[in-house]
XYZ file of C-alpha atoms in Angstrom:
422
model
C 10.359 34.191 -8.691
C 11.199 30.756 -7.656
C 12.021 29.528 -3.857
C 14.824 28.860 -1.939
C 15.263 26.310 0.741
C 19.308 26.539 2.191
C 18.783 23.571 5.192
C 21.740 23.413 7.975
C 23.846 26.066 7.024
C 26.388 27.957 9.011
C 24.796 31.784 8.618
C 27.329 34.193 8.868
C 27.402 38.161 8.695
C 29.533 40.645 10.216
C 27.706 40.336 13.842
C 25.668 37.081 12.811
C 27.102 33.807 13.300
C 24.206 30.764 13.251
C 23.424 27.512 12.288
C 20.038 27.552 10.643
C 17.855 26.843 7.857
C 17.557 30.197 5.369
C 14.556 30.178 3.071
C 14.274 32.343 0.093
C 10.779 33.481 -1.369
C 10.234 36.490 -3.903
C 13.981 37.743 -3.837
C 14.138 38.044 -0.107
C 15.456 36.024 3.033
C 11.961 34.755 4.518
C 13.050 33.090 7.275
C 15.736 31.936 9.440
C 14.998 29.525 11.990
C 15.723 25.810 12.305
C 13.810 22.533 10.880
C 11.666 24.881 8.685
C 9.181 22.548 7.256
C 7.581 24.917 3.529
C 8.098 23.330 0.478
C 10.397 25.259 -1.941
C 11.244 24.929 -5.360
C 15.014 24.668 -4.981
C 16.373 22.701 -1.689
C 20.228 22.749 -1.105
C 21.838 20.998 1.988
C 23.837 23.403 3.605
C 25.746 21.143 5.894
C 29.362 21.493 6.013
C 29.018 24.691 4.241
C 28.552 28.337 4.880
C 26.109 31.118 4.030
C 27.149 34.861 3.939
C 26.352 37.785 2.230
C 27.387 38.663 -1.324
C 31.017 40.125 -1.789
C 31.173 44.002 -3.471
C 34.385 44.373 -5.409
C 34.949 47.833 -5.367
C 37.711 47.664 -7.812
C 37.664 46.035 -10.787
C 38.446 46.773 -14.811
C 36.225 45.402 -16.904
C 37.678 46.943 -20.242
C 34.508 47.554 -21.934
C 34.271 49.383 -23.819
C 37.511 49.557 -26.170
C 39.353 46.612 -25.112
C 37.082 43.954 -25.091
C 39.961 41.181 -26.286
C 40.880 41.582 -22.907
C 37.577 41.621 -20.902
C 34.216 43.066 -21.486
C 30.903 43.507 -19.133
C 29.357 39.887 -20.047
C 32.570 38.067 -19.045
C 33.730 40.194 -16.022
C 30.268 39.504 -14.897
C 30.636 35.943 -14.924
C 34.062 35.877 -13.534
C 32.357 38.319 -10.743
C 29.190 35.367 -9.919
C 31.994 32.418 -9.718
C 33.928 34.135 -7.216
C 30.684 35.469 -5.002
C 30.390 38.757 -5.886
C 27.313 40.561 -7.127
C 28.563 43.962 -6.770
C 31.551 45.843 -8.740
C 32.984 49.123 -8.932
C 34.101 49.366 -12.688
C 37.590 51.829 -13.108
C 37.090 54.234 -16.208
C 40.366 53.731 -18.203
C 38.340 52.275 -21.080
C 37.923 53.407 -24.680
C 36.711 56.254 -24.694
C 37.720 56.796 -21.181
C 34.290 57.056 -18.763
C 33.843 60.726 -18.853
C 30.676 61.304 -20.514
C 26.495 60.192 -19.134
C 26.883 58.646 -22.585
C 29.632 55.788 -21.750
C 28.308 55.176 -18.579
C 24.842 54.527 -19.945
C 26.625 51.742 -21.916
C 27.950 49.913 -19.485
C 25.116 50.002 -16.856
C 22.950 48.968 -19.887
C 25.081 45.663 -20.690
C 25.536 44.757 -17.209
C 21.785 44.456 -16.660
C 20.509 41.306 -16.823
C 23.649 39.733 -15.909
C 22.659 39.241 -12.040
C 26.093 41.911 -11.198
C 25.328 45.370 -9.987
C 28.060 47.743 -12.482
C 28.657 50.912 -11.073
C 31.017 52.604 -13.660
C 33.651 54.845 -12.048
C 34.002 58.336 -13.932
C 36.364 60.387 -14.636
C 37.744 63.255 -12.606
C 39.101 64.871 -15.687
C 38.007 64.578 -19.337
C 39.911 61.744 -21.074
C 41.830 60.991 -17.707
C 44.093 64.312 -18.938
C 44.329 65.106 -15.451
C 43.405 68.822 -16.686
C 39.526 70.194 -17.130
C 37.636 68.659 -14.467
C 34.659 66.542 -16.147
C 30.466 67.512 -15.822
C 30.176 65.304 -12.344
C 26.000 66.360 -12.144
C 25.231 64.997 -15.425
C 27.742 61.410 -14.436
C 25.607 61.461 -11.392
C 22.190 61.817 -13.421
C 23.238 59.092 -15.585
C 24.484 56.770 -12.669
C 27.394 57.007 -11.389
C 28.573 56.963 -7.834
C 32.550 57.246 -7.814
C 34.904 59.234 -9.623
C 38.577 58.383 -10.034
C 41.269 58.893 -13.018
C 42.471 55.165 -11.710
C 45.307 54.051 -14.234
C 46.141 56.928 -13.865
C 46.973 60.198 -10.967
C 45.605 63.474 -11.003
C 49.239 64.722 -11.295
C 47.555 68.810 -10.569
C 47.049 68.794 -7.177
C 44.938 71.614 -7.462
C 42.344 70.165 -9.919
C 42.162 67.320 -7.347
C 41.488 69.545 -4.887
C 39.013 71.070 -6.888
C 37.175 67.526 -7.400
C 37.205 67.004 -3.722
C 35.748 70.059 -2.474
C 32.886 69.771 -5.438
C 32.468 66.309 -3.912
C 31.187 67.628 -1.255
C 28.041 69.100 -2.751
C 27.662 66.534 -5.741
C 28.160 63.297 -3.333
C 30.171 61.186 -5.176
C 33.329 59.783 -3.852
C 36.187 59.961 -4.931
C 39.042 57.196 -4.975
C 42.716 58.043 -5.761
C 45.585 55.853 -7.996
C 48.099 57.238 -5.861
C 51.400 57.276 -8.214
C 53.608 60.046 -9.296
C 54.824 59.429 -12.409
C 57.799 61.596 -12.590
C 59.415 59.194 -9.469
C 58.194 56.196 -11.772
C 60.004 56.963 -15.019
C 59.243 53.990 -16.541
C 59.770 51.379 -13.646
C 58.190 48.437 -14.024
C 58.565 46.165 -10.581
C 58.985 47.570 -6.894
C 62.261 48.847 -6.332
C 64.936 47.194 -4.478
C 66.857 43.981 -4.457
C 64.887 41.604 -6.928
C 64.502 44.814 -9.214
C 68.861 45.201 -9.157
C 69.305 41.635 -9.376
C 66.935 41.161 -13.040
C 68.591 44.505 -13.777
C 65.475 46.378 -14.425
C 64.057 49.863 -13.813
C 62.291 49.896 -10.208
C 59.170 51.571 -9.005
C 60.147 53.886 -5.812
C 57.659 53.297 -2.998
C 58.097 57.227 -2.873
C 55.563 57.075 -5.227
C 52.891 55.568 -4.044
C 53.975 57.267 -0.057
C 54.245 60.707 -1.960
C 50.576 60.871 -3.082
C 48.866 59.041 -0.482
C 50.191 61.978 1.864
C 49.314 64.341 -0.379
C 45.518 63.468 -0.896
C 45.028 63.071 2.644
C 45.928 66.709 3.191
C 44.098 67.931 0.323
C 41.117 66.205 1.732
C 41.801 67.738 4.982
C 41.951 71.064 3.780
C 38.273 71.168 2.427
C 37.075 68.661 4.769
C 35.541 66.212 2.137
C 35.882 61.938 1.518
C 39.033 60.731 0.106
C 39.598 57.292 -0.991
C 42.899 55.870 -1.414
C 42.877 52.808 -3.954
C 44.944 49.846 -3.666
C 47.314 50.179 -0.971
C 50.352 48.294 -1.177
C 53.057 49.860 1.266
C 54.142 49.773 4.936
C 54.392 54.269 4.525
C 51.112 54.200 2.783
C 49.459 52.121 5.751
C 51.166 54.159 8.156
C 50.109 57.398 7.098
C 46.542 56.519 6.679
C 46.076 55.232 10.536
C 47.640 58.376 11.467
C 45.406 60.338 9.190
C 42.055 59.041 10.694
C 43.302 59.138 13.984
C 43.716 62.914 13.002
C 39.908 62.660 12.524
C 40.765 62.732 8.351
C 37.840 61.488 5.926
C 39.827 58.829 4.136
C 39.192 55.162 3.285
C 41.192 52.991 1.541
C 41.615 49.295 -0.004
C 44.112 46.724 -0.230
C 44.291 43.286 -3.076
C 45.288 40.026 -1.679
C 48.578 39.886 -3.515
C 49.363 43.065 -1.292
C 49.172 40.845 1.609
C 50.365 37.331 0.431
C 53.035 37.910 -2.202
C 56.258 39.655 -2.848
C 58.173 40.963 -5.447
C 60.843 37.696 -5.452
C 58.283 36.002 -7.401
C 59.387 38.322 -9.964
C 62.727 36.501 -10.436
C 60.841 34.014 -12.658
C 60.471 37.033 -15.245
C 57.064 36.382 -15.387
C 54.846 39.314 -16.427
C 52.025 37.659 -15.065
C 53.542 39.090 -11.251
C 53.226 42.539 -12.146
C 50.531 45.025 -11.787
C 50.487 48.580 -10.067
C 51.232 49.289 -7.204
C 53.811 46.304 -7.830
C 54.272 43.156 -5.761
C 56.319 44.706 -2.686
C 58.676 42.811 0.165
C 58.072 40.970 3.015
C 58.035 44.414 5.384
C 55.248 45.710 3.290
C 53.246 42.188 3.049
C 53.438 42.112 7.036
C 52.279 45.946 7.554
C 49.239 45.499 5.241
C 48.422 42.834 7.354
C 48.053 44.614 10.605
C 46.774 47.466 8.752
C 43.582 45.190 7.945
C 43.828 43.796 12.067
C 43.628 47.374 12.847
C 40.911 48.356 11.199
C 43.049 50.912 8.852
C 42.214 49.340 5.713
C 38.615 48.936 5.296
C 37.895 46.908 2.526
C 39.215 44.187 0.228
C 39.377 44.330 -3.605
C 40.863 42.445 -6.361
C 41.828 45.557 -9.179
C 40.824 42.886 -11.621
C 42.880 44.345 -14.431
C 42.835 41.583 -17.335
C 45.244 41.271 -20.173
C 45.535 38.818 -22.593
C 48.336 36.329 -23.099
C 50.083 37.820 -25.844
C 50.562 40.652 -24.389
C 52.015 39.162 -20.835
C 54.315 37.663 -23.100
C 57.323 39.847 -23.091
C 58.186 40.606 -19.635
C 59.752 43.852 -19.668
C 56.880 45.054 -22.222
C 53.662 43.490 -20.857
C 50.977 46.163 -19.132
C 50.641 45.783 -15.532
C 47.447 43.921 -13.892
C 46.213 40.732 -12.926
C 43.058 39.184 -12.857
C 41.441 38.486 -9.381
C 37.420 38.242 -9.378
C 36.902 34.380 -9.349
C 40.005 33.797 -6.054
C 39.886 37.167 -3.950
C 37.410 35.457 -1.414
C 39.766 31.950 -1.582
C 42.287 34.148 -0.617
C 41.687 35.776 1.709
C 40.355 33.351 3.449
C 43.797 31.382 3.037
C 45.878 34.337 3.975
C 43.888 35.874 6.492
C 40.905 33.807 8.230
C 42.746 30.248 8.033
C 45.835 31.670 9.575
C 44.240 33.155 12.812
C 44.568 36.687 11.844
C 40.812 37.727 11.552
C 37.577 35.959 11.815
C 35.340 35.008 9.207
C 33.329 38.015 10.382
C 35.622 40.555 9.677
C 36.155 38.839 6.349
C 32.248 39.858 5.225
C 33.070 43.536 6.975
C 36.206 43.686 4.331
C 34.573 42.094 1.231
C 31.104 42.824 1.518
C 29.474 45.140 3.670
C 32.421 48.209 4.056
C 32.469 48.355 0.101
C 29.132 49.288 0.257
C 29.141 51.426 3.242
C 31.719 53.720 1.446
C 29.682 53.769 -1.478
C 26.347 54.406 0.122
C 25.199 51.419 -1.135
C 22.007 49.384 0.662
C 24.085 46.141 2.494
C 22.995 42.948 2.428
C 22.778 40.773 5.626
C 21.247 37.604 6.908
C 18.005 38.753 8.418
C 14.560 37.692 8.023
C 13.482 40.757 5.225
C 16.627 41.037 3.656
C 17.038 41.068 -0.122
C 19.252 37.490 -0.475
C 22.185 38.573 -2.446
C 23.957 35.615 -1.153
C 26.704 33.111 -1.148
C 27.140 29.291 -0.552
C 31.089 28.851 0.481
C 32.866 25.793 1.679
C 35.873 27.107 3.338
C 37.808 23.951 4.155
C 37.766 23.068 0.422
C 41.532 22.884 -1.033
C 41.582 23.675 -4.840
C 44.538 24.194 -7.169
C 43.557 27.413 -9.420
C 44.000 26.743 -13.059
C 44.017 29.628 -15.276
C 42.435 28.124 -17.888
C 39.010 26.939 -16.093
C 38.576 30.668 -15.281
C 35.431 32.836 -16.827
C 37.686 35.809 -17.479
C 38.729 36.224 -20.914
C 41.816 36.704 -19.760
C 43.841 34.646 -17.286
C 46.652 36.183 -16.024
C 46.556 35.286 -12.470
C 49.273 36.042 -9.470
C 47.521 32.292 -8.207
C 48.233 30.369 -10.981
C 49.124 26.816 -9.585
C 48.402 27.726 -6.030
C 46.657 25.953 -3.532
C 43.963 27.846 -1.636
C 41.814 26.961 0.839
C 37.927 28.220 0.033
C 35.664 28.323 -2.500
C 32.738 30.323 -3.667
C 29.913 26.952 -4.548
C 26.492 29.017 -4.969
C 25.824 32.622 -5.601
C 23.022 34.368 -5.192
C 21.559 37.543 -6.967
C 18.477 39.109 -5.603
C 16.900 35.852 -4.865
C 18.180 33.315 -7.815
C 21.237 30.836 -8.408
C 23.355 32.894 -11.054
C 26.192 30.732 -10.146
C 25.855 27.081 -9.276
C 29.210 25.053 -8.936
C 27.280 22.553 -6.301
């Protein structure tokens, strides 16, 4: 395995903050120390530049198998590497949904080689019915970590409450899409003024509120894990602190559209500004904001959900989802770190070491002995993001033509350059 030399870079974790040289040998951080002086077989000046440890995107859709126009493991994977991440949590609304040892076999097969750790997410109930609860021992035996109907809710409460309290002796986690349906009825944008003024159907935040509540108390009741995916509303974030103030098991994630964007970008009747939970107002953006200050949220994911052009086409009839892999750490960084409201320390808590935690995943850091899954940033860089010069298949991005500030240059996977944009 070849050698790493990183010279004068700023080393940062979620308690480390250094300047230093890092050197690389045999897929681990060897040392950390300035003017290091060992030859290497790869030298990269650092300076200007920072070092910290590989993002985990504990949210993504790869679409693979069944929908592979629209993604599949190879690309995801390289759209994963140019945005820093080396870890994802794949959803299981493919085709056939991810309910059997058999399907997630496939995927963790693909993915290998690829220098991205694929976790496939199965089901809680076969097909994503939300009725028979699926075999969770044998999607453990065959790999699998999380389990979540995400796409979709478990609209039984019971046979959630069933999959929590087995939970608790299998070990896998489970994550909630926290919709109910019957309040949806076919909305397709957040409901409220920008919804009545295109003259659409809206999505009630009731929704999204109702569940969240509900999970947390079925959790409660059988005192196991809940986590609560993608949260997008000021009630949501509310309830949650409240929760684990209450001493609740329950961790939850946010996307950085939830806390840069709102729905009145939707007056361009442009599909490529909806996904669900939708794009929500001002209120909400500020609430999910303090909810990550607070500590409530604990982690930051993208719900990379690609679709393909033609069918964002027709507004009113496109899918929901956006693509997110290659800018979540851009911006966040531009929303969050570059306005004051956290440091670049509780960035890498958020995006790469919380994920993890949850997951019961080892966590990378910069320490001497530490396997190097790694990534170069500069994050004073301004860049435009063009849709088109993205690795996803697909390219329907809420960033399109935006200016962020950060950007992903080197990423490192177990030791080697996987992505190199130097």
């Amino acid at each position: 395995m070849s050698s790493i030399l990183i010279r004068n870079i700023r080393a940062v974790d979620n308690i480390t903050d250094t300047t230093a040289d890092v050197l690389i040998k045999d897929g681990v951080i060897a040392r950390i120390c300035s003017g290091i002086t060992e030859k290497a077989e790869q030298v990269i000046d650092g300076t200007g530049l920072v070092l910290i440890p590989s993002l985990f995107d504990m949210h993504v859709h790869l679409r693979d198998p069944g929908f592979t126009h629209k993604e599949d493991v190879l690309t995801g994977c390289a759209a994963a590497l140019a945005g820093g991440v080396t870890g994802v949590l794949a959803m299981p609304n493919t085709k056939p949904p991810c309910d059997t040892p058999e399907t997630i076999s496939y995927i963790i097969e693909k993915s290998n080689g690829t220098g991205v750790d694929v976790y496939p997410v199965g089901c809680i109930t076969g097909g994503m019915s939300g009725n028979g609860l699926c075999d969770y021992d044998a999607l453990k035996a065959a790999g699998c970590i999380c389990i979540s109907d995400d796409g979709r809710p478990v609209e039984n409460a019971e046979n959630m409450r069933k999959a929590l309290e087995l939970s608790k002796e299998n070990g896998l986690l489970v994550a909630s899409h926290c919709e109910d349906l019957s309040i949806i009825n076919g909305g397709i944008m957040n409901k409220g003024e920008t919804s009545e003024k295109l003259g659409v159907k809206g999505m009630d935040r009731a929704s999204e509120d109702y569940i969240t509540a509900r999970e947390m108390i079925l959790a409660s009741s059988v005192d196991a894990r809940i986590h609560i995916c993608h949260v997008s509303t000021e009630g949501s974030a509310a309830m949650i602190r409240f929760a684990k103030s209450r001493g609740v098991k329950v961790t939850c994630e946010t996307a950085p559209h939830y806390f840069m964007l709102t729905d009145r970008l939707l007056e361009k009747r442009d599909a490529d500004y909806r996904m669900n939970p939708p794009l929500r107002t001002p209120e909400d953006v500020r609430a999910i904001i303090e909810a990550i200050k607070d500590g409530t949220i604990d982690c930051i994911i993208t719900d990379h959900a690609p679709h393909s052009a033609e069918e964002k086409a027709d507004f009113e009839k496109a899918p929901n989802g956006v693509v997110g892999l290659e800018t979540s750490l851009a911006a966040t960084l531009t929303a969050l770190y570059h306005t004051g409201e956290i440091s670049l320390n509780r960035v890498v808590e958020l995006m790469c070491i919380n994920p993890r935690k949850i997951l019961g995943l080892d966590i990378p850091c910069i320490r001497e002995g530490s396997t190097a899954d790694l990534v170069i940033a500069d994050i004073e860089r301004k860049w435009t993001v063009e849709p088109e010069k993205l690795h996803s298949k697909s390219k329907n991005t809420v960033f399109k033509g935006m200016e962020l500030t950060g950007k992903p240059l080197v990423t490192i996977s177990k030791g080697e350059i996987r992505y190199n944009a130097l």
